[in-house]
Coordinates of C-alpha atoms in Angstrom, one line a residue:
M122 CA -137.6 87.8 2.0
N123 CA -134.6 86.5 0.2
F124 CA -134.5 87.3 -3.5
G125 CA -132.5 88.0 -6.6
I126 CA -132.2 91.3 -8.6
Y127 CA -132.2 91.4 -12.3
I128 CA -131.0 94.6 -14.1
H129 CA -131.8 94.9 -17.8
I130 CA -129.4 96.8 -19.9
P131 CA -131.3 97.2 -23.2
F132 CA -128.5 98.6 -25.4
C133 CA -126.7 96.8 -28.3
V134 CA -124.3 97.6 -31.1
K135 CA -126.6 95.8 -33.5
K136 CA -129.7 93.6 -33.3
C137 CA -128.9 89.9 -33.7
P138 CA -131.4 88.2 -36.2
Y139 CA -132.6 85.6 -33.7
C140 CA -133.0 87.9 -30.7
D141 CA -136.5 88.8 -29.4
F142 CA -135.3 90.5 -26.2
T143 CA -136.0 94.2 -25.7
S144 CA -132.9 96.1 -27.0
F145 CA -132.1 99.4 -28.7
I146 CA -129.3 100.4 -31.1
H147 CA -127.8 103.7 -30.0
E148 CA -124.8 105.4 -31.4
A149 CA -124.3 107.1 -28.0
V150 CA -125.6 104.8 -25.2
P151 CA -127.3 107.1 -22.6
E152 CA -125.4 105.4 -19.8
D153 CA -125.5 108.2 -17.1
E154 CA -129.3 108.8 -17.7
Y155 CA -130.1 105.2 -17.5
V156 CA -128.0 104.5 -14.4
S157 CA -129.7 107.4 -12.7
A158 CA -133.1 106.0 -13.6
L159 CA -132.2 102.6 -12.3
I160 CA -131.1 104.0 -9.0
N161 CA -134.2 106.1 -8.7
E162 CA -136.3 103.1 -9.5
M163 CA -134.8 100.8 -6.8
G164 CA -135.0 103.6 -4.3
A165 CA -138.6 104.3 -4.8
R166 CA -139.8 100.7 -5.0
H167 CA -138.0 98.9 -2.1
S168 CA -136.3 99.4 1.3
K169 CA -133.9 97.4 3.4
K170 CA -136.5 96.2 5.8
G171 CA -136.6 92.4 5.8
S172 CA -134.9 92.1 2.4
T173 CA -131.7 90.1 1.7
V174 CA -130.2 89.9 -1.8
H175 CA -128.4 86.7 -2.7
T176 CA -127.9 87.2 -6.5
I177 CA -127.6 90.2 -8.8
Y178 CA -127.7 89.7 -12.6
F179 CA -127.0 92.2 -15.3
G180 CA -128.6 91.0 -18.5
G181 CA -129.5 92.5 -21.8
G182 CA -129.1 93.7 -24.5
T183 CA -125.4 94.0 -24.0
P184 CA -124.5 94.9 -20.4
S185 CA -120.8 95.0 -21.2
L186 CA -121.4 98.2 -23.2
F187 CA -121.7 99.9 -19.8
S188 CA -118.5 101.1 -18.2
P189 CA -117.2 99.5 -15.0
V190 CA -117.9 102.8 -13.3
A191 CA -121.5 102.5 -14.1
I192 CA -121.8 99.0 -13.0
E193 CA -120.1 99.9 -9.7
A194 CA -122.5 102.8 -9.2
I195 CA -125.5 100.4 -9.6
L196 CA -124.0 97.9 -7.2
T197 CA -123.3 100.6 -4.6
A198 CA -126.9 101.8 -4.8
I199 CA -128.2 98.2 -4.4
S200 CA -126.0 97.9 -1.2
K201 CA -127.6 101.0 0.2
Q202 CA -131.1 99.8 -0.4
F203 CA -130.8 96.2 0.5
F204 CA -129.0 93.8 2.8
I205 CA -126.6 91.7 0.6
E206 CA -125.4 88.4 1.8
A207 CA -122.7 86.3 0.0
P208 CA -124.0 87.5 -3.4
E209 CA -123.4 85.9 -6.8
I210 CA -123.0 89.0 -9.1
T211 CA -123.1 88.1 -12.8
I212 CA -122.8 90.3 -15.9
E213 CA -123.3 89.1 -19.4
I214 CA -120.5 90.1 -21.7
N215 CA -120.2 90.2 -25.5
P216 CA -116.6 89.3 -26.6
G217 CA -116.6 92.3 -29.0
T218 CA -117.1 94.8 -26.2
V219 CA -114.4 94.0 -23.6
N220 CA -110.7 93.9 -23.1
L221 CA -108.4 92.8 -20.2
E222 CA -108.5 96.2 -18.5
K223 CA -112.3 96.5 -18.6
L224 CA -112.7 93.0 -17.2
K225 CA -110.3 93.7 -14.4
E226 CA -112.3 96.8 -13.5
Y227 CA -115.6 94.8 -13.5
R228 CA -113.9 92.5 -11.1
D229 CA -112.8 95.4 -8.9
A230 CA -116.3 96.8 -9.1
G231 CA -117.7 93.7 -7.4
V232 CA -118.7 91.4 -10.3
S233 CA -118.0 87.8 -9.3
R234 CA -119.3 85.8 -12.3
L235 CA -119.2 86.3 -16.1
S236 CA -121.6 84.9 -18.6
I237 CA -119.7 85.2 -22.0
G238 CA -122.0 85.2 -25.1
V239 CA -119.7 83.2 -27.2
Q240 CA -122.6 81.5 -29.1
S241 CA -120.2 79.8 -31.5
L242 CA -116.5 79.4 -32.2
N243 CA -117.1 79.0 -36.0
D244 CA -116.7 82.3 -37.8
S245 CA -119.2 81.3 -40.5
L246 CA -121.8 80.5 -38.0
L247 CA -121.1 83.7 -36.0
T248 CA -121.8 85.6 -39.2
T249 CA -125.1 83.7 -39.7
L250 CA -126.0 84.7 -36.1
G251 CA -125.1 88.4 -36.8
R252 CA -122.7 88.5 -33.9
I253 CA -120.2 91.4 -33.7
H254 CA -117.3 89.3 -32.6
N255 CA -115.3 86.5 -34.2
R256 CA -113.8 83.3 -33.0
Q257 CA -110.5 84.8 -32.0
E258 CA -112.1 87.6 -30.1
A259 CA -114.3 85.0 -28.2
L260 CA -111.2 83.0 -27.2
E261 CA -109.3 86.2 -26.2
A262 CA -112.2 87.4 -24.1
Y263 CA -112.2 84.1 -22.2
E264 CA -108.4 84.2 -21.7
D265 CA -108.7 87.9 -20.5
A266 CA -111.4 86.9 -18.1
R267 CA -109.1 84.3 -16.5
E268 CA -106.2 86.8 -16.3
A269 CA -108.6 89.4 -14.7
G270 CA -109.1 86.9 -11.9
F271 CA -112.6 85.5 -12.6
D272 CA -112.9 81.9 -11.3
N273 CA -116.6 81.5 -12.1
I274 CA -117.2 81.8 -15.8
G275 CA -120.1 80.7 -17.9
V276 CA -120.0 80.2 -21.7
D277 CA -123.2 80.5 -23.7
L278 CA -123.5 78.5 -26.9
I279 CA -126.2 78.0 -29.5
H280 CA -126.7 74.9 -31.6
S281 CA -129.0 74.0 -34.5
I282 CA -127.9 77.2 -36.3
P283 CA -128.8 77.2 -40.1
R284 CA -126.2 75.2 -42.1
E285 CA -124.5 73.9 -38.9
S286 CA -123.6 70.2 -39.0
L287 CA -123.4 67.7 -36.2
S288 CA -119.7 67.4 -36.6
D289 CA -119.4 71.3 -36.3
W290 CA -121.3 71.1 -33.0
K291 CA -119.2 68.2 -31.6
R292 CA -116.0 70.0 -32.5
E293 CA -117.2 73.2 -30.8
L294 CA -118.3 71.4 -27.6
N295 CA -114.9 69.6 -27.3
E296 CA -113.1 72.9 -27.8
V297 CA -115.1 74.7 -25.1
V298 CA -114.6 71.8 -22.7
L299 CA -110.8 72.2 -23.1
L300 CA -111.2 75.9 -22.1
G301 CA -112.7 74.7 -18.8
P302 CA -115.5 77.1 -18.0
E303 CA -117.3 76.4 -14.7
H304 CA -120.7 76.7 -16.5
I305 CA -121.9 76.0 -20.0
S306 CA -125.3 77.0 -21.4
A307 CA -126.1 75.2 -24.6
Y308 CA -129.3 76.5 -26.2
S309 CA -131.1 75.1 -29.2
L310 CA -131.8 78.0 -31.6
T311 CA -135.5 78.9 -31.5
V312 CA -137.0 81.2 -34.1
E313 CA -139.2 83.7 -32.3
E314 CA -141.9 85.9 -33.9
G315 CA -140.8 89.4 -34.6
T316 CA -137.2 88.5 -35.3
Q317 CA -135.3 88.7 -38.6
F318 CA -135.0 84.9 -38.6
H319 CA -138.8 84.5 -38.3
S320 CA -139.3 86.8 -41.3
Q321 CA -136.7 84.8 -43.3
M322 CA -138.4 81.5 -42.3
Q323 CA -141.8 82.8 -43.4
K324 CA -140.2 83.6 -46.8
G325 CA -138.7 80.2 -47.0
V326 CA -135.1 81.4 -47.1
L327 CA -134.0 80.3 -43.7
P328 CA -132.5 76.7 -43.8
I329 CA -133.9 75.1 -40.7
L330 CA -132.1 71.9 -39.5
S331 CA -134.0 68.7 -39.5
E332 CA -135.7 67.6 -36.3
E333 CA -133.5 64.5 -36.3
T334 CA -130.3 66.5 -36.5
Q335 CA -131.5 68.8 -33.7
V336 CA -132.2 65.8 -31.4
E337 CA -128.8 64.4 -32.2
M338 CA -127.2 67.7 -31.1
L339 CA -129.2 67.6 -27.9
L340 CA -128.0 64.1 -27.1
T341 CA -124.4 64.9 -28.1
T342 CA -124.4 67.9 -25.8
E343 CA -125.3 65.8 -22.8
E344 CA -122.9 63.0 -23.8
I345 CA -119.8 65.2 -24.3
L346 CA -120.4 67.6 -21.3
E347 CA -121.4 64.9 -18.8
K348 CA -118.3 62.8 -19.8
A349 CA -116.2 66.0 -19.2
G350 CA -117.6 66.3 -15.6
Y351 CA -120.4 68.8 -16.0
E352 CA -123.7 68.2 -14.3
H353 CA -126.7 68.5 -16.5
Y354 CA -128.9 70.3 -14.0
E355 CA -131.4 72.2 -16.2
V356 CA -132.7 71.6 -19.7
S357 CA -130.0 73.8 -21.4
N358 CA -127.5 74.2 -18.6
Y359 CA -124.5 72.3 -17.3
A360 CA -122.1 73.1 -14.5
I361 CA -119.1 71.8 -12.7
P362 CA -120.3 70.7 -9.3
G363 CA -120.7 73.8 -7.0
F364 CA -121.1 76.2 -9.9
R365 CA -124.7 76.1 -10.9
S366 CA -126.2 79.5 -11.7
R367 CA -127.7 80.6 -8.4
H368 CA -129.6 83.4 -10.0
N369 CA -131.4 81.4 -12.8
Q370 CA -132.4 78.8 -10.3
I371 CA -134.5 81.4 -8.6
Y372 CA -136.6 81.6 -11.7
W373 CA -136.9 77.8 -12.1
K374 CA -137.7 77.1 -8.5
G375 CA -140.3 79.9 -8.1
G376 CA -138.2 82.2 -5.9
D377 CA -138.7 86.0 -5.6
Y378 CA -136.9 88.4 -7.8
I379 CA -136.9 92.1 -8.6
G380 CA -136.5 93.3 -12.1
L381 CA -135.1 96.8 -12.7
G382 CA -134.9 98.6 -16.1
V383 CA -136.8 98.6 -19.3
S384 CA -139.1 95.6 -19.9
A385 CA -137.8 94.0 -16.6
H386 CA -140.2 91.6 -14.8
S387 CA -140.6 91.1 -11.1
Y388 CA -142.1 88.2 -9.1
R389 CA -143.1 87.8 -5.5
G390 CA -144.4 84.5 -4.3
L391 CA -146.4 85.9 -1.5
D392 CA -149.7 83.9 -1.3
L393 CA -150.0 82.5 -4.8
G394 CA -147.8 85.0 -6.5
K395 CA -147.7 88.5 -7.9
R396 CA -146.0 89.4 -11.2
T397 CA -145.2 92.9 -12.6
A398 CA -143.7 94.1 -15.8
N399 CA -142.0 97.4 -16.7
T400 CA -142.6 99.3 -19.9
S401 CA -140.6 98.1 -22.9
S402 CA -140.3 101.7 -24.2
L403 CA -137.1 103.5 -23.3
K404 CA -138.7 106.9 -23.6
E405 CA -141.6 105.9 -21.4
Y406 CA -139.3 104.2 -18.9
F407 CA -137.5 107.5 -18.3
R408 CA -140.8 109.4 -18.1
L409 CA -142.4 107.0 -15.6
I410 CA -139.4 106.8 -13.3
E411 CA -139.2 110.6 -13.2
E412 CA -142.9 111.0 -12.5
K413 CA -143.6 108.2 -10.0
G414 CA -140.4 106.3 -9.3
N415 CA -141.4 103.0 -11.1
A416 CA -142.1 101.9 -14.6
V417 CA -144.6 99.1 -13.9
I418 CA -147.3 99.0 -16.6
E419 CA -148.6 95.4 -16.0
E420 CA -149.5 93.6 -12.8
E421 CA -151.0 90.2 -12.3
I422 CA -152.1 88.3 -9.2
L423 CA -151.8 84.6 -10.1
T424 CA -154.8 82.3 -9.6
K425 CA -154.2 79.1 -7.8
E426 CA -154.5 77.2 -11.2
K427 CA -152.0 79.4 -12.9
A428 CA -149.6 79.4 -10.0
M429 CA -149.6 75.6 -9.9
G430 CA -149.1 75.3 -13.7
E431 CA -146.2 77.7 -13.6
A432 CA -144.6 75.8 -10.7
V433 CA -144.8 72.6 -12.8
F434 CA -143.8 74.2 -16.1
L435 CA -140.7 75.9 -14.6
G436 CA -139.8 73.2 -12.1
L437 CA -139.6 70.5 -14.7
R438 CA -136.8 72.4 -16.4
M439 CA -134.6 71.3 -13.5
L440 CA -133.3 67.8 -14.1
E441 CA -134.0 66.9 -10.5
G442 CA -137.6 67.8 -11.0
I443 CA -140.2 69.0 -8.5
D444 CA -140.3 68.1 -4.9
L445 CA -143.7 66.6 -4.4
E446 CA -143.9 67.5 -0.7
V447 CA -142.8 71.1 -1.4
F448 CA -145.5 71.5 -4.0
K449 CA -148.2 70.1 -1.7
G450 CA -147.0 72.3 1.2
R451 CA -147.3 75.4 -1.0
F452 CA -150.6 74.7 -2.6
G453 CA -152.4 72.4 -0.2
V454 CA -152.8 69.8 -2.9
G455 CA -150.5 67.2 -4.6
I456 CA -149.4 67.4 -8.2
E457 CA -151.1 64.1 -9.1
T458 CA -154.4 65.6 -7.7
A459 CA -154.0 68.9 -9.3
F460 CA -153.1 67.5 -12.7
P461 CA -154.4 63.9 -12.7
D462 CA -154.8 63.4 -16.4
A463 CA -151.5 65.1 -17.5
V464 CA -149.4 63.3 -14.9
S465 CA -151.0 59.9 -15.6
E466 CA -150.8 60.2 -19.4
L467 CA -147.3 61.6 -19.6
T468 CA -146.1 59.0 -17.2
E469 CA -147.6 56.2 -19.2
K470 CA -146.0 57.7 -22.4
G471 CA -142.6 57.5 -20.6
L472 CA -142.1 61.3 -20.6
L473 CA -142.4 61.8 -16.8
E474 CA -141.5 59.7 -13.8
I475 CA -141.9 60.0 -10.1
T476 CA -138.8 58.9 -8.2
Q477 CA -137.3 59.8 -4.8
G478 CA -140.2 62.1 -4.0
H479 CA -139.8 64.1 -7.2
L480 CA -141.7 64.4 -10.4
R481 CA -139.2 64.8 -13.3
L482 CA -138.6 64.5 -17.0
T483 CA -137.3 61.2 -18.4
K484 CA -134.6 61.2 -21.1
Q485 CA -137.4 61.0 -23.7
G486 CA -139.4 63.7 -21.9
L487 CA -136.3 66.0 -22.1
L488 CA -136.4 65.8 -25.9
L489 CA -140.1 66.5 -26.0
L490 CA -140.2 69.3 -23.3
N491 CA -142.8 71.4 -25.2
E492 CA -145.2 68.5 -25.5
V493 CA -144.9 68.0 -21.8
S494 CA -145.0 71.6 -20.7
V495 CA -148.2 72.5 -22.7
R496 CA -150.2 70.1 -20.6
F497 CA -149.6 72.2 -17.5
V498 CA -149.9 75.8 -18.8

């Protein structure tokens, strides 16, 4: 079994108003206790037999609140539990939590790839997003990452922020292109239930951009980044050739992954697929790990219908689309047979196309992804 490992570090300095990920605000982050629990979890759940890790991803929360010593301890424990082969080891970093020395130590600990949560290079928009860093700190974090020796850097950006203009977004994209990161994630802001932004929207005090402006931003993103040499390989992700996120492709292509930590999810594609989820309570996570070695509170064996729907839903996020033969080989039935009405109608509408043995989104389908996806879920 070849797979990826995701480690959730759920601690933050403050909660961003748009974030719906599991995170906790702690004056004193319980680093030692959490690292010990993570190591116990991986030891109790898995063994080296028949397992090879190709990617490791530290997400959050704010993983860069953890010291390089803690990250190294986790990586050392993984190497004792699993075979590791040419791994891509990524850590998400917040520009307000790192400096040159810390980044050098992450590199020495074994981290090979950074995902920098820049989000914006406009101080006003950063304030709107509730970020703890400013424009200058974001630029310094990127420069320090290069000086620390990282040659695989991703920059995360958000567009369609309240009060953001199209010209703001164009200026930002062009500035990031000049920095030259190997990977750029450009996400459209979504207002999720349970967030501060959602509460503001319900009260009518959150200025949402028009749908027309949001579409223009999506089209502008593709135009500017592709012209600069970035491959548009997933709905919101662009990369210099050879630098696609290997870990995230595991999710989109239905590969196996193990999730460690609070609220982490795991998936194994054996048969039709099995999904598990850890508790989202920090207190319960510590208790369950101490009592039984794992913190799984939900388990689902996928039905054939659900497994097929997820394969299409996730696979269509990749611009290359879904390999029709691979799908048929896995499920014993072709996509057009499994979803005859959806494929036929969406193709007639010009939202899907079948080309070179793949089912994929058209340009118009890319802009109407939700309308397409709901037909398969």
